[in-house]
Amino acid sequence: LQAEKFFAGGERGYAKFSATDYTSYGEVLQELGKDSLAIIAYEKAIEINPTKGDNYKALSSAYSGAKNYVRAAEVFQKYIDLGDYVTNDLVTLANRYQNVAATSEPGTEQKTNAINKAIETIDLVIAKVPDNHIPMRNKARMYMVKNDNKPSQDMVDTYAKMIELLDVDPANLQKRVDDYREAYQMTASFYIENEDLPKAVEYYEKMYSLDPENQPLRDYIDNLIKKIEKANK
C-alpha cells in the first residue's frame, strides 16, 4: 500500500503531513476494513484541525466500524457540539447512542444514560420534522431497547403517534405497509405480555387486514379468540 509507505516515512522538516493527508489516509484504511488504523489517522487530523466537523464525523464512523460504540457516540457528540450540523446528523447521533445502549449490560448506568440520550436526541429530530413518521418509529424502537427488548407502554404510545402521522395519507397503507405491520405487531405483543387478549386480538386483526392471505396469522388470532371465549364462560 503506497499510502502506508508514505506515512511510514514520517514527517520531515520540509514536508509535514496536513489534516487532509491524514483524512485521505483514514478513508483508504476504512475502505480496506482497517477501522482501528483509520482511527489513528483521523485522530491526527483532528489534532491538526480541531474545528473541522467532518473530521469528527469520520472518526466517529471509524470507531463505529471498530465496534467501539461508546467512543463513536462521544466523538459524534463533539461534532454536534461544534454547531454546524443538519437534522440527519441528529438522527445519526441518536443511532450512535442507541448502539451503546444495545450493547451495554442490562441495568447498568451506561445503558440507561445512553438510551436516555438517544431518546432526547430523537426528540430534537421530531421537533424539527414533526410530520415525518420515521423519527417516531425510531423512538418506539428505542423504548424497546430501554425496556431490555420488551414491549412497554411508552413504546405503544409512540407507535400510536406514528400511526396517526401515517394515516394522514391513505396511500401509506401501501407505501408504508411494513411500518404499519411493525406497529401493530409490537403493540399486540405488548398486550400479550400483559395478558390483555382482547386488545391483542384487536391489533393482530389490524395486522391481518394488511395481509389477508396469511393463514398462520389467521389461525393464531382464532386461537386467541377461542381462549377469550373460554375464559368468559
Coordinates of N, CA and C in Angstrom, one line a residue:
L1 N 0.8 -1.2 0.0 CA 0.0 0.0 0.0 C 0.9 1.3 0.0
Q2 N 0.8 2.0 -1.0 CA 1.6 3.2 -1.2 C 1.4 4.2 0.0
A3 N 0.2 4.4 0.4 CA -0.1 5.3 1.5 C 0.6 4.9 2.7
E4 N 0.7 3.6 3.0 CA 1.4 3.2 4.2 C 2.9 3.5 4.1
K5 N 3.5 3.3 3.0 CA 4.9 3.7 2.8 C 5.1 5.2 3.0
F6 N 4.1 6.0 2.5 CA 4.2 7.4 2.6 C 4.2 7.9 4.0
F7 N 3.3 7.3 4.8 CA 3.2 7.7 6.2 C 4.3 7.1 7.1
A8 N 4.7 5.9 6.7 CA 5.8 5.2 7.4 C 7.1 6.0 7.4
G9 N 7.3 6.8 6.4 CA 8.5 7.6 6.3 C 8.6 8.7 7.3
G10 N 7.4 9.1 7.9 CA 7.4 10.1 8.9 C 7.5 11.5 8.4
E11 N 7.2 12.5 9.2 CA 7.3 13.8 8.8 C 8.8 14.3 8.8
R12 N 9.1 15.2 7.9 CA 10.4 15.8 7.8 C 10.2 17.3 7.9
G13 N 11.3 17.9 8.3 CA 11.2 19.4 8.5 C 10.6 20.1 7.3
Y14 N 10.9 19.6 6.1 CA 10.4 20.3 4.9 C 9.1 19.7 4.3
A15 N 8.6 18.7 5.0 CA 7.4 18.1 4.4 C 6.5 17.5 5.6
K16 N 5.7 18.4 6.1 CA 4.8 17.9 7.2 C 3.4 17.5 6.6
F17 N 2.9 16.5 7.3 CA 1.6 16.0 6.8 C 0.5 16.9 7.2
S18 N -0.5 17.1 6.3 CA -1.6 18.0 6.6 C -2.8 17.2 7.2
A19 N -3.8 17.9 7.7 CA -5.0 17.2 8.1 C -5.7 16.4 7.0
T20 N -5.6 17.0 5.8 CA -6.2 16.4 4.6 C -5.5 15.1 4.3
D21 N -4.1 15.1 4.5 CA -3.3 13.9 4.2 C -3.8 12.7 5.1
Y22 N -4.1 13.1 6.4 CA -4.5 12.1 7.4 C -5.9 11.6 7.1
T23 N -6.8 12.5 6.7 CA -8.2 12.1 6.5 C -8.2 11.2 5.2
S24 N -7.5 11.6 4.2 CA -7.4 10.8 3.0 C -6.9 9.4 3.3
Y25 N -5.9 9.3 4.1 CA -5.3 8.0 4.5 C -6.3 7.2 5.3
G26 N -7.1 7.9 6.2 CA -8.1 7.3 7.0 C -9.2 6.7 6.1
E27 N -9.6 7.4 5.1 CA -10.6 6.9 4.2 C -10.2 5.6 3.5
V28 N -8.9 5.6 3.0 CA -8.3 4.4 2.4 C -8.4 3.2 3.4
L29 N -8.0 3.5 4.6 CA -7.9 2.4 5.6 C -9.3 1.9 5.9
Q30 N -10.3 2.8 5.9 CA -11.7 2.3 6.2 C -12.2 1.5 5.0
E31 N -11.9 1.9 3.8 CA -12.3 1.1 2.6 C -11.7 -0.3 2.6
L32 N -10.5 -0.4 3.3 CA -9.8 -1.7 3.4 C -10.3 -2.5 4.6
G33 N -11.2 -1.9 5.4 CA -11.7 -2.6 6.6 C -10.8 -2.5 7.8
K34 N -9.9 -1.5 7.7 CA -8.9 -1.3 8.8 C -9.3 -0.1 9.7
D35 N -10.5 -0.3 10.3 CA -11.0 0.9 11.1 C -10.1 1.3 12.2
S36 N -9.5 0.3 12.9 CA -8.7 0.6 14.0 C -7.5 1.5 13.6
L37 N -6.9 1.3 12.4 CA -5.8 2.1 11.9 C -6.4 3.5 11.4
A38 N -7.6 3.4 10.9 CA -8.2 4.7 10.4 C -8.4 5.6 11.6
I39 N -8.7 5.1 12.8 CA -8.9 5.9 14.0 C -7.7 6.7 14.2
I40 N -6.5 6.1 14.2 CA -5.3 6.8 14.4 C -5.1 8.0 13.4
A41 N -5.4 7.7 12.2 CA -5.2 8.7 11.2 C -6.2 9.9 11.4
Y42 N -7.4 9.6 11.7 CA -8.4 10.7 11.9 C -8.1 11.5 13.2
E43 N -7.6 10.8 14.2 CA -7.2 11.5 15.5 C -6.1 12.5 15.1
K44 N -5.1 12.1 14.3 CA -4.1 13.0 13.9 C -4.6 14.2 13.1
A45 N -5.6 14.0 12.3 CA -6.3 15.1 11.5 C -6.9 16.1 12.5
I46 N -7.5 15.6 13.5 CA -8.2 16.4 14.5 C -7.2 17.2 15.3
E47 N -6.1 16.6 15.6 CA -5.0 17.3 16.3 C -4.6 18.6 15.5
I48 N -4.5 18.4 14.2 CA -4.0 19.5 13.3 C -5.1 20.5 13.1
N49 N -6.4 20.0 12.9 CA -7.5 20.9 12.6 C -8.7 20.5 13.5
P50 N -8.7 21.0 14.8 CA -9.8 20.5 15.7 C -11.1 21.2 15.5
T51 N -11.3 22.1 14.5 CA -12.5 22.8 14.3 C -13.3 22.3 13.1
K52 N -12.7 21.3 12.3 CA -13.4 20.8 11.1 C -14.3 19.7 11.5
G53 N -15.6 19.9 11.4 CA -16.6 18.9 11.8 C -16.5 17.6 11.1
D54 N -16.2 17.6 9.8 CA -16.1 16.4 9.0 C -15.1 15.4 9.6
N55 N -14.1 15.9 10.2 CA -13.1 15.0 10.8 C -13.6 14.2 12.0
Y56 N -14.5 14.9 12.7 CA -15.2 14.2 13.9 C -16.2 13.1 13.3
K57 N -16.9 13.5 12.3 CA -17.8 12.5 11.7 C -17.1 11.3 11.2
A58 N -15.9 11.5 10.5 CA -15.2 10.4 10.0 C -14.6 9.5 11.1
L59 N -14.1 10.2 12.2 CA -13.5 9.5 13.3 C -14.6 8.6 14.0
S60 N -15.8 9.2 14.2 CA -16.9 8.5 14.8 C -17.3 7.3 14.0
S61 N -17.3 7.4 12.6 CA -17.6 6.3 11.8 C -16.6 5.2 11.9
A62 N -15.3 5.6 12.1 CA -14.2 4.6 12.2 C -14.4 3.8 13.6
Y63 N -14.7 4.6 14.6 CA -14.9 3.9 15.9 C -16.1 3.0 15.9
S64 N -17.2 3.4 15.1 CA -18.3 2.5 15.0 C -18.0 1.3 14.2
G65 N -17.2 1.4 13.2 CA -16.7 0.3 12.4 C -15.9 -0.7 13.2
A66 N -15.1 -0.1 14.2 CA -14.3 -0.9 15.1 C -15.1 -1.5 16.3
K67 N -16.4 -1.2 16.3 CA -17.4 -1.6 17.3 C -17.1 -1.0 18.7
N68 N -16.4 0.2 18.7 CA -16.2 0.9 19.9 C -17.3 2.0 20.0
Y69 N -18.5 1.5 20.3 CA -19.7 2.4 20.2 C -19.7 3.5 21.2
V70 N -19.1 3.4 22.3 CA -19.0 4.5 23.3 C -18.3 5.6 22.7
R71 N -17.1 5.4 22.2 CA -16.3 6.4 21.6 C -16.9 7.0 20.4
A72 N -17.6 6.1 19.6 CA -18.3 6.6 18.4 C -19.3 7.7 18.8
A73 N -20.1 7.4 19.9 CA -21.1 8.4 20.3 C -20.4 9.6 20.9
E74 N -19.4 9.5 21.7 CA -18.7 10.6 22.2 C -18.2 11.6 21.2
V75 N -17.5 11.0 20.2 CA -16.9 11.8 19.1 C -18.0 12.5 18.3
F76 N -19.1 11.8 18.0 CA -20.1 12.4 17.2 C -20.8 13.5 18.0
Q77 N -20.9 13.3 19.3 CA -21.5 14.4 20.1 C -20.6 15.7 20.0
K78 N -19.3 15.5 20.0 CA -18.4 16.6 19.8 C -18.6 17.3 18.5
Y79 N -18.9 16.5 17.4 CA -19.2 17.1 16.2 C -20.5 18.0 16.3
I80 N -21.5 17.4 16.9 CA -22.8 18.2 17.1 C -22.5 19.5 17.9
D81 N -21.7 19.4 18.9 CA -21.4 20.5 19.8 C -20.7 21.6 19.0
L82 N -20.1 21.3 17.9 CA -19.5 22.4 17.1 C -20.6 23.3 16.5
G83 N -21.8 22.8 16.4 CA -22.9 23.6 16.0 C -23.3 23.6 14.5
D84 N -22.4 23.1 13.6 CA -22.7 23.2 12.2 C -23.1 21.8 11.7
Y85 N -24.4 21.5 12.0 CA -25.0 20.2 11.6 C -26.4 20.3 11.0
V86 N -26.8 19.2 10.4 CA -28.2 19.2 9.8 C -29.0 18.2 10.6
T87 N -30.3 18.1 10.3 CA -31.2 17.2 11.1 C -30.8 15.8 11.0
N88 N -30.3 15.3 9.8 CA -29.9 13.9 9.7 C -28.7 13.6 10.6
D89 N -27.9 14.6 10.9 CA -26.8 14.4 11.9 C -27.3 14.0 13.3
L90 N -28.4 14.6 13.6 CA -29.0 14.3 14.9 C -29.6 12.8 14.9
V91 N -30.1 12.4 13.8 CA -30.5 11.0 13.6 C -29.3 10.1 13.8
T92 N -28.2 10.4 13.2 CA -27.0 9.6 13.4 C -26.6 9.6 14.8
L93 N -26.6 10.7 15.5 CA -26.2 10.8 16.9 C -27.1 9.9 17.8
A94 N -28.4 10.0 17.5 CA -29.3 9.1 18.3 C -29.0 7.6 18.0
N95 N -28.7 7.3 16.8 CA -28.3 5.9 16.5 C -27.0 5.5 17.2
R96 N -26.1 6.4 17.3 CA -24.8 6.1 18.0 C -25.1 5.8 19.5
Y97 N -26.0 6.6 20.1 CA -26.3 6.3 21.5 C -27.1 5.0 21.6
Q98 N -28.0 4.8 20.7 CA -28.7 3.5 20.7 C -27.8 2.3 20.6
N99 N -26.8 2.4 19.8 CA -25.8 1.3 19.7 C -25.1 1.0 21.0
V100 N -24.8 2.1 21.8 CA -24.2 2.0 23.1 C -25.1 1.3 24.0
A101 N -26.4 1.7 24.0 CA -27.4 1.1 24.9 C -27.6 -0.4 24.5
A102 N -27.7 -0.7 23.3 CA -28.0 -2.0 22.8 C -26.9 -3.0 23.2
T103 N -25.6 -2.5 23.3 CA -24.5 -3.4 23.6 C -24.0 -3.3 25.0
S104 N -24.7 -2.6 25.8 CA -24.3 -2.4 27.2 C -25.1 -3.5 28.1
E105 N -24.5 -3.8 29.2 CA -25.1 -4.8 30.1 C -26.4 -4.2 30.7
P106 N -27.5 -5.0 30.7 CA -28.8 -4.6 31.3 C -28.6 -4.1 32.7
G107 N -29.3 -3.0 33.0 CA -29.3 -2.4 34.3 C -28.1 -1.6 34.7
T108 N -27.2 -1.4 33.7 CA -26.0 -0.5 34.0 C -26.3 0.9 33.8
E109 N -25.6 1.8 34.5 CA -25.8 3.2 34.3 C -25.4 3.6 32.8
Q110 N -24.4 3.0 32.3 CA -24.1 3.3 30.9 C -25.2 3.0 29.9
K111 N -25.9 1.9 30.1 CA -27.1 1.6 29.2 C -28.2 2.6 29.4
T112 N -28.5 2.9 30.7 CA -29.6 3.9 31.0 C -29.3 5.3 30.4
N113 N -28.1 5.7 30.7 CA -27.7 7.1 30.2 C -27.7 7.1 28.6
A114 N -27.2 6.1 28.0 CA -27.1 6.1 26.5 C -28.5 6.1 25.9
I115 N -29.4 5.3 26.4 CA -30.7 5.2 25.8 C -31.5 6.5 26.1
N116 N -31.3 7.1 27.2 CA -32.0 8.4 27.5 C -31.5 9.5 26.6
K117 N -30.2 9.5 26.3 CA -29.6 10.4 25.4 C -30.1 10.2 24.0
A118 N -30.3 8.9 23.6 CA -30.8 8.6 22.3 C -32.2 9.1 22.1
I119 N -33.0 9.0 23.2 CA -34.4 9.4 23.1 C -34.5 11.0 23.1
E120 N -33.6 11.6 23.9 CA -33.6 13.1 24.0 C -33.2 13.6 22.6
T121 N -32.2 12.9 21.9 CA -31.8 13.4 20.6 C -32.8 13.2 19.6
I122 N -33.5 12.0 19.6 CA -34.5 11.8 18.6 C -35.7 12.8 18.8
D123 N -35.9 13.2 20.0 CA -37.0 14.2 20.3 C -36.6 15.5 19.6
L124 N -35.4 15.8 19.5 CA -34.9 17.0 18.8 C -35.2 16.9 17.3
V125 N -35.1 15.7 16.8 CA -35.4 15.4 15.4 C -36.9 15.6 15.2
I126 N -37.7 15.0 16.1 CA -39.2 15.1 16.0 C -39.6 16.6 16.0
A127 N -39.0 17.4 16.8 CA -39.3 18.8 16.9 C -39.1 19.5 15.6
K128 N -38.0 19.1 14.9 CA -37.6 19.7 13.6 C -38.5 19.2 12.4
V129 N -38.9 17.9 12.5 CA -39.7 17.4 11.4 C -40.9 16.6 12.0
P130 N -41.8 17.4 12.6 CA -43.0 16.8 13.3 C -43.9 15.9 12.4
D131 N -43.9 16.1 11.1 CA -44.8 15.4 10.2 C -44.2 14.1 9.7
N132 N -42.9 13.9 10.0 CA -42.2 12.7 9.5 C -42.4 11.6 10.5
H133 N -42.9 10.4 10.0 CA -43.2 9.3 10.9 C -41.9 8.5 11.3
I134 N -40.9 8.6 10.5 CA -39.7 7.8 10.7 C -39.0 8.0 12.1
P135 N -38.8 9.3 12.5 CA -38.2 9.5 13.8 C -39.1 9.0 14.9
M136 N -40.4 9.0 14.7 CA -41.3 8.5 15.8 C -41.2 7.0 15.8
R137 N -41.0 6.3 14.7 CA -40.8 4.9 14.6 C -39.5 4.5 15.3
N138 N -38.5 5.3 15.1 CA -37.2 5.1 15.7 C -37.2 5.2 17.2
K139 N -38.0 6.2 17.6 CA -38.2 6.4 19.1 C -38.9 5.2 19.7
A140 N -39.9 4.7 19.1 CA -40.6 3.5 19.6 C -39.6 2.4 19.7
R141 N -38.7 2.2 18.8 CA -37.7 1.1 18.8 C -36.7 1.4 20.0
M142 N -36.4 2.6 20.2 CA -35.5 3.0 21.3 C -36.2 2.6 22.7
Y143 N -37.5 2.8 22.8 CA -38.1 2.4 24.0 C -38.0 0.9 24.2
M144 N -38.0 0.1 23.1 CA -37.8 -1.3 23.3 C -36.4 -1.6 23.9
V145 N -35.4 -0.9 23.4 CA -34.1 -1.1 23.9 C -34.0 -0.7 25.4
K146 N -34.7 0.4 25.7 CA -34.7 0.9 27.1 C -35.4 -0.2 28.0
N147 N -36.3 -0.9 27.5 CA -37.0 -1.9 28.4 C -36.5 -3.3 28.1
D148 N -35.1 -3.4 27.8 CA -34.5 -4.7 27.7 C -35.2 -5.5 26.6
N149 N -35.5 -4.9 25.5 CA -36.1 -5.5 24.3 C -37.4 -6.2 24.6
K150 N -38.1 -5.6 25.5 CA -39.5 -6.0 25.8 C -40.5 -4.8 25.5
P151 N -41.7 -5.1 25.0 CA -42.6 -4.0 24.7 C -43.0 -3.3 26.0
S152 N -43.2 -2.0 25.9 CA -43.6 -1.1 27.0 C -44.7 -0.2 26.6
Q153 N -45.3 0.4 27.6 CA -46.4 1.3 27.4 C -45.9 2.5 26.6
D154 N -44.7 3.0 26.9 CA -44.1 4.1 26.2 C -44.0 3.8 24.7
M155 N -43.5 2.6 24.4 CA -43.4 2.1 23.0 C -44.7 2.1 22.3
V156 N -45.8 1.6 23.0 CA -47.1 1.5 22.4 C -47.6 2.9 22.1
D157 N -47.4 3.8 23.0 CA -47.9 5.2 22.8 C -47.2 5.9 21.7
T158 N -45.9 5.6 21.5 CA -45.2 6.2 20.4 C -45.5 5.6 19.1
Y159 N -45.8 4.3 19.0 CA -46.2 3.7 17.8 C -47.6 4.3 17.4
A160 N -48.5 4.5 18.4 CA -49.8 5.1 18.1 C -49.6 6.5 17.5
K161 N -48.7 7.3 17.9 CA -48.4 8.6 17.3 C -47.9 8.4 15.9
M162 N -47.1 7.4 15.7 CA -46.6 7.1 14.3 C -47.7 6.8 13.4
I163 N -48.6 6.0 13.9 CA -49.8 5.6 13.0 C -50.6 6.8 12.7
E164 N -50.8 7.7 13.6 CA -51.5 9.0 13.4 C -50.9 9.7 12.2
L165 N -49.6 9.8 12.2 CA -48.9 10.5 11.2 C -49.0 9.8 9.8
L166 N -49.0 8.5 9.8 CA -49.1 7.7 8.6 C -50.5 7.8 8.0
D167 N -51.5 7.9 8.9 CA -52.9 7.9 8.5 C -53.3 9.2 7.8
V168 N -52.5 10.2 7.9 CA -52.8 11.4 7.2 C -52.8 11.2 5.7
D169 N -52.0 10.3 5.2 CA -52.0 10.0 3.8 C -52.5 8.5 3.6
P170 N -53.7 8.3 3.1 CA -54.2 6.9 2.9 C -53.3 6.0 2.1
A171 N -52.5 6.6 1.2 CA -51.6 5.9 0.3 C -50.5 5.1 1.1
N172 N -50.3 5.6 2.3 CA -49.3 5.0 3.2 C -49.6 3.5 3.5
L173 N -50.9 3.2 3.4 CA -51.3 1.8 3.7 C -50.6 0.8 2.7
Q174 N -50.2 1.3 1.6 CA -49.5 0.6 0.6 C -48.0 0.9 0.6
K175 N -47.7 2.2 0.7 CA -46.3 2.6 0.6 C -45.5 2.3 1.9
R176 N -46.2 2.4 3.0 CA -45.5 2.2 4.3 C -46.1 1.0 5.1
V177 N -46.5 0.0 4.3 CA -47.1 -1.2 5.0 C -46.3 -1.8 6.0
D178 N -44.9 -1.9 5.8 CA -44.1 -2.5 6.8 C -44.1 -1.8 8.1
D179 N -44.2 -0.4 8.1 CA -44.2 0.3 9.3 C -45.5 0.1 10.0
Y180 N -46.7 0.0 9.3 CA -47.9 -0.3 9.9 C -47.8 -1.7 10.6
R181 N -47.3 -2.6 9.8 CA -47.2 -4.0 10.4 C -46.4 -4.1 11.6
E182 N -45.2 -3.4 11.6 CA -44.4 -3.3 12.8 C -45.1 -2.8 14.0
A183 N -45.8 -1.7 13.8 CA -46.5 -1.0 14.9 C -47.6 -1.9 15.5
Y184 N -48.4 -2.6 14.6 CA -49.5 -3.4 15.0 C -48.9 -4.7 15.8
Q185 N -47.8 -5.3 15.2 CA -47.3 -6.5 15.8 C -46.7 -6.2 17.2
M186 N -45.9 -5.1 17.3 CA -45.3 -4.8 18.6 C -46.3 -4.4 19.6
T187 N -47.4 -3.7 19.2 CA -48.5 -3.3 20.1 C -49.2 -4.6 20.6
A188 N -49.5 -5.5 19.7 CA -50.2 -6.7 20.0 C -49.3 -7.5 21.0
S189 N -48.0 -7.5 20.8 CA -47.1 -8.2 21.7 C -47.1 -7.7 23.1
F190 N -47.2 -6.4 23.1 CA -47.3 -5.7 24.5 C -48.6 -6.2 25.2
Y191 N -49.7 -6.3 24.5 CA -50.9 -6.7 25.2 C -50.9 -8.2 25.5
I192 N -50.2 -9.0 24.7 CA -50.0 -10.4 25.0 C -49.2 -10.5 26.3
E193 N -48.1 -9.7 26.4 CA -47.2 -9.8 27.6 C -48.0 -9.4 28.8
N194 N -49.0 -8.5 28.6 CA -49.8 -8.0 29.8 C -51.1 -8.8 29.9
E195 N -51.3 -9.9 29.2 CA -52.4 -10.8 29.3 C -53.7 -10.1 29.0
D196 N -53.7 -9.1 28.1 CA -54.9 -8.5 27.6 C -55.2 -9.0 26.3
L197 N -55.8 -10.2 26.2 CA -56.0 -10.9 24.9 C -57.0 -10.1 24.0
P198 N -58.0 -9.5 24.5 CA -58.9 -8.8 23.6 C -58.2 -7.7 22.8
K199 N -57.3 -6.9 23.5 CA -56.6 -5.8 22.9 C -55.6 -6.4 21.9
A200 N -55.0 -7.5 22.3 CA -54.0 -8.2 21.4 C -54.7 -8.6 20.1
V201 N -55.9 -9.2 20.2 CA -56.6 -9.6 19.0 C -56.9 -8.4 18.2
E202 N -57.3 -7.3 18.8 CA -57.6 -6.1 18.0 C -56.5 -5.7 17.1
Y203 N -55.3 -5.7 17.7 CA -54.1 -5.3 16.9 C -53.6 -6.4 15.9
Y204 N -53.8 -7.6 16.3 CA -53.5 -8.7 15.3 C -54.4 -8.7 14.1
E205 N -55.7 -8.3 14.4 CA -56.7 -8.2 13.3 C -56.3 -7.1 12.4
K206 N -55.8 -6.0 12.9 CA -55.3 -4.9 12.1 C -54.1 -5.4 11.2
M207 N -53.3 -6.1 11.8 CA -52.1 -6.7 11.1 C -52.6 -7.6 10.0
Y208 N -53.6 -8.4 10.3 CA -54.1 -9.4 9.3 C -54.7 -8.7 8.2
S209 N -55.4 -7.5 8.4 CA -56.0 -6.8 7.4 C -55.0 -6.3 6.3
L210 N -53.7 -6.2 6.7 CA -52.7 -5.8 5.8 C -52.2 -7.0 4.9
D211 N -52.5 -8.2 5.4 CA -52.0 -9.5 4.8 C -53.1 -10.6 4.9
P212 N -54.2 -10.4 4.3 CA -55.3 -11.4 4.4 C -55.1 -12.8 3.9
E213 N -53.9 -13.0 3.3 CA -53.6 -14.3 2.8 C -52.7 -15.1 3.8
N214 N -52.4 -14.4 5.0 CA -51.6 -15.0 6.0 C -52.4 -16.0 6.9
Q215 N -52.5 -17.2 6.4 CA -53.3 -18.2 7.2 C -52.7 -18.5 8.6
P216 N -51.4 -18.7 8.7 CA -50.9 -18.9 10.1 C -51.3 -17.8 11.1
L217 N -51.3 -16.5 10.6 CA -51.7 -15.4 11.5 C -53.2 -15.6 11.8
R218 N -54.0 -15.9 10.8 CA -55.4 -16.1 11.0 C -55.7 -17.2 12.0
D219 N -54.9 -18.3 11.9 CA -55.1 -19.4 12.8 C -54.7 -18.9 14.3
Y220 N -53.7 -18.2 14.4 CA -53.2 -17.7 15.7 C -54.3 -16.8 16.3
I221 N -54.8 -15.9 15.5 CA -55.9 -15.0 16.0 C -57.1 -15.8 16.5
D222 N -57.5 -16.8 15.7 CA -58.7 -17.6 16.0 C -58.5 -18.3 17.3
N223 N -57.2 -18.8 17.5 CA -56.9 -19.5 18.8 C -57.0 -18.5 20.0
L224 N -56.6 -17.3 19.8 CA -56.7 -16.3 20.9 C -58.2 -16.0 21.2
I225 N -59.0 -16.0 20.1 CA -60.4 -15.7 20.3 C -61.1 -16.8 21.1
K226 N -60.7 -18.1 20.8 CA -61.2 -19.2 21.5 C -60.8 -19.1 23.0
K227 N -59.6 -18.7 23.3 CA -59.2 -18.6 24.7 C -60.0 -17.5 25.4
I228 N -60.3 -16.4 24.7 CA -61.1 -15.4 25.3 C -62.5 -15.9 25.6
E229 N -63.1 -16.6 24.6 CA -64.4 -17.1 24.8 C -64.5 -18.1 25.9
K230 N -63.5 -19.0 26.0 CA -63.4 -20.0 27.1 C -63.3 -19.3 28.4
A231 N -62.5 -18.2 28.5 CA -62.4 -17.5 29.8 C -63.6 -16.8 30.2
N232 N -64.5 -16.4 29.2 CA -65.7 -15.7 29.5 C -66.9 -16.6 29.9
K233 N -66.7 -17.9 29.7 CA -67.8 -18.8 30.0 C -68.0 -19.0 31.5

